[in-house]
Amino acid sequence: MTLGQQIITIAIVVLGTVITRFLPFLLFPSDKPAPEFIQYLGKVLPPAVLGMLVIYCLKDINILSGDNGIPELIAIAIVTGLHFWKRKMLLSIAGGTIVYMLMVQLVF
């Protein structure tokens, strides 16, 4: 890739990033309420995405063979417990991830 191609590629990536970051603020200014459909998507998409991530993470685990699934089940319990206790998504995800990585690296 030549220097010109690299500059054009970077410029296109920057332009795409800027457009996707600022377009929602241009389409939905802060002085006007967002359309009902957008508000609905804002409510239902985060839980749907998290549900899909959980299913994706657990899709290859065979719980009935060996110790497979034990770290995952403990991490899910940690995430669930932290979320119901503190109601902070970042704390829940970080806590579960740390516990899972420690168990996989040190215990299992």
Coordinates of C-alpha atoms in Angstrom, one line a residue:
M1 CA 0.0 0.0 0.0
T2 CA 1.4 3.3 -1.0
L3 CA 1.6 6.4 1.2
G4 CA -1.3 8.0 -0.7
Q5 CA -3.4 4.9 -0.3
Q6 CA -2.7 4.8 3.4
I7 CA -3.7 8.5 3.8
I8 CA -6.9 7.9 1.8
T9 CA -7.7 4.9 3.9
I10 CA -7.1 6.7 7.2
A11 CA -9.2 9.7 5.9
I12 CA -12.1 7.4 5.0
V13 CA -12.0 5.7 8.4
V14 CA -11.9 9.0 10.2
L15 CA -14.8 10.3 8.1
G16 CA -16.8 7.2 8.8
T17 CA -16.1 7.4 12.5
V18 CA -17.0 11.1 12.7
I19 CA -20.2 10.6 10.7
T20 CA -21.4 7.7 12.9
R21 CA -20.6 9.6 16.1
F22 CA -22.2 12.9 15.2
L23 CA -25.1 11.8 12.9
P24 CA -27.4 10.9 15.9
F25 CA -26.9 14.3 17.4
L26 CA -27.8 16.0 14.1
L27 CA -30.8 13.8 13.5
F28 CA -32.1 14.0 17.1
P29 CA -31.2 17.3 18.7
S30 CA -31.3 17.6 22.4
D31 CA -34.2 20.2 22.4
K32 CA -36.6 17.7 20.7
P33 CA -37.6 14.3 22.1
A34 CA -36.5 11.3 20.1
P35 CA -39.1 9.4 18.2
E36 CA -41.0 6.7 20.0
F37 CA -39.3 3.9 18.0
I38 CA -35.9 5.2 18.9
Q39 CA -36.8 5.3 22.6
Y40 CA -38.2 1.8 22.3
L41 CA -34.9 0.6 20.7
G42 CA -33.0 2.3 23.5
K43 CA -34.9 0.3 26.1
V44 CA -34.9 -3.2 24.4
L45 CA -31.6 -3.4 22.6
P46 CA -29.2 -3.4 25.6
P47 CA -30.8 -6.4 27.2
A48 CA -31.1 -8.1 23.8
V49 CA -27.5 -7.6 23.0
L50 CA -26.4 -8.9 26.5
G51 CA -28.6 -11.9 26.0
M52 CA -27.1 -12.7 22.7
L53 CA -23.6 -12.3 24.1
V54 CA -24.3 -14.7 26.9
I55 CA -25.7 -17.3 24.5
Y56 CA -22.7 -16.8 22.1
C57 CA -20.3 -17.3 25.0
L58 CA -22.0 -20.5 26.2
K59 CA -22.7 -22.1 22.8
D60 CA -19.7 -24.4 22.8
I61 CA -19.7 -25.5 26.4
N62 CA -20.6 -29.0 27.2
I63 CA -21.7 -28.9 30.8
L64 CA -21.9 -32.7 31.1
S65 CA -18.2 -33.4 30.3
G66 CA -15.4 -33.0 32.9
D67 CA -15.2 -29.6 34.6
N68 CA -16.4 -27.7 31.6
G69 CA -18.9 -25.2 32.4
I70 CA -18.1 -24.8 36.1
P71 CA -16.1 -21.5 35.7
E72 CA -18.7 -20.2 33.3
L73 CA -21.5 -21.0 35.7
I74 CA -19.6 -19.4 38.7
A75 CA -18.9 -16.3 36.6
I76 CA -22.5 -16.0 35.6
A77 CA -23.5 -16.3 39.2
I78 CA -21.0 -13.6 40.1
V79 CA -22.3 -11.3 37.4
T80 CA -25.9 -11.8 38.4
G81 CA -25.2 -11.3 42.1
L82 CA -23.1 -8.2 41.5
H83 CA -25.8 -6.8 39.2
F84 CA -28.6 -7.4 41.6
W85 CA -26.5 -6.0 44.5
K86 CA -25.1 -2.8 42.9
R87 CA -27.0 -2.4 39.7
K88 CA -23.9 -1.2 37.9
M89 CA -23.3 -2.9 34.6
L90 CA -19.5 -2.2 34.4
L91 CA -19.0 -3.6 37.9
S92 CA -21.0 -6.7 37.1
I93 CA -19.2 -7.4 33.8
A94 CA -15.7 -6.6 35.2
G95 CA -16.3 -8.7 38.3
G96 CA -17.5 -11.7 36.3
T97 CA -14.7 -11.4 33.8
I98 CA -12.0 -11.1 36.5
V99 CA -13.4 -14.1 38.4
Y100 CA -13.7 -16.2 35.3
M101 CA -10.1 -15.4 34.1
L102 CA -8.7 -16.2 37.6
M103 CA -10.5 -19.5 37.7
V104 CA -9.5 -20.5 34.2
Q105 CA -5.9 -19.5 34.7
L106 CA -5.4 -20.6 38.3
V107 CA -8.0 -23.3 39.2
F108 CA -9.2 -25.1 36.2

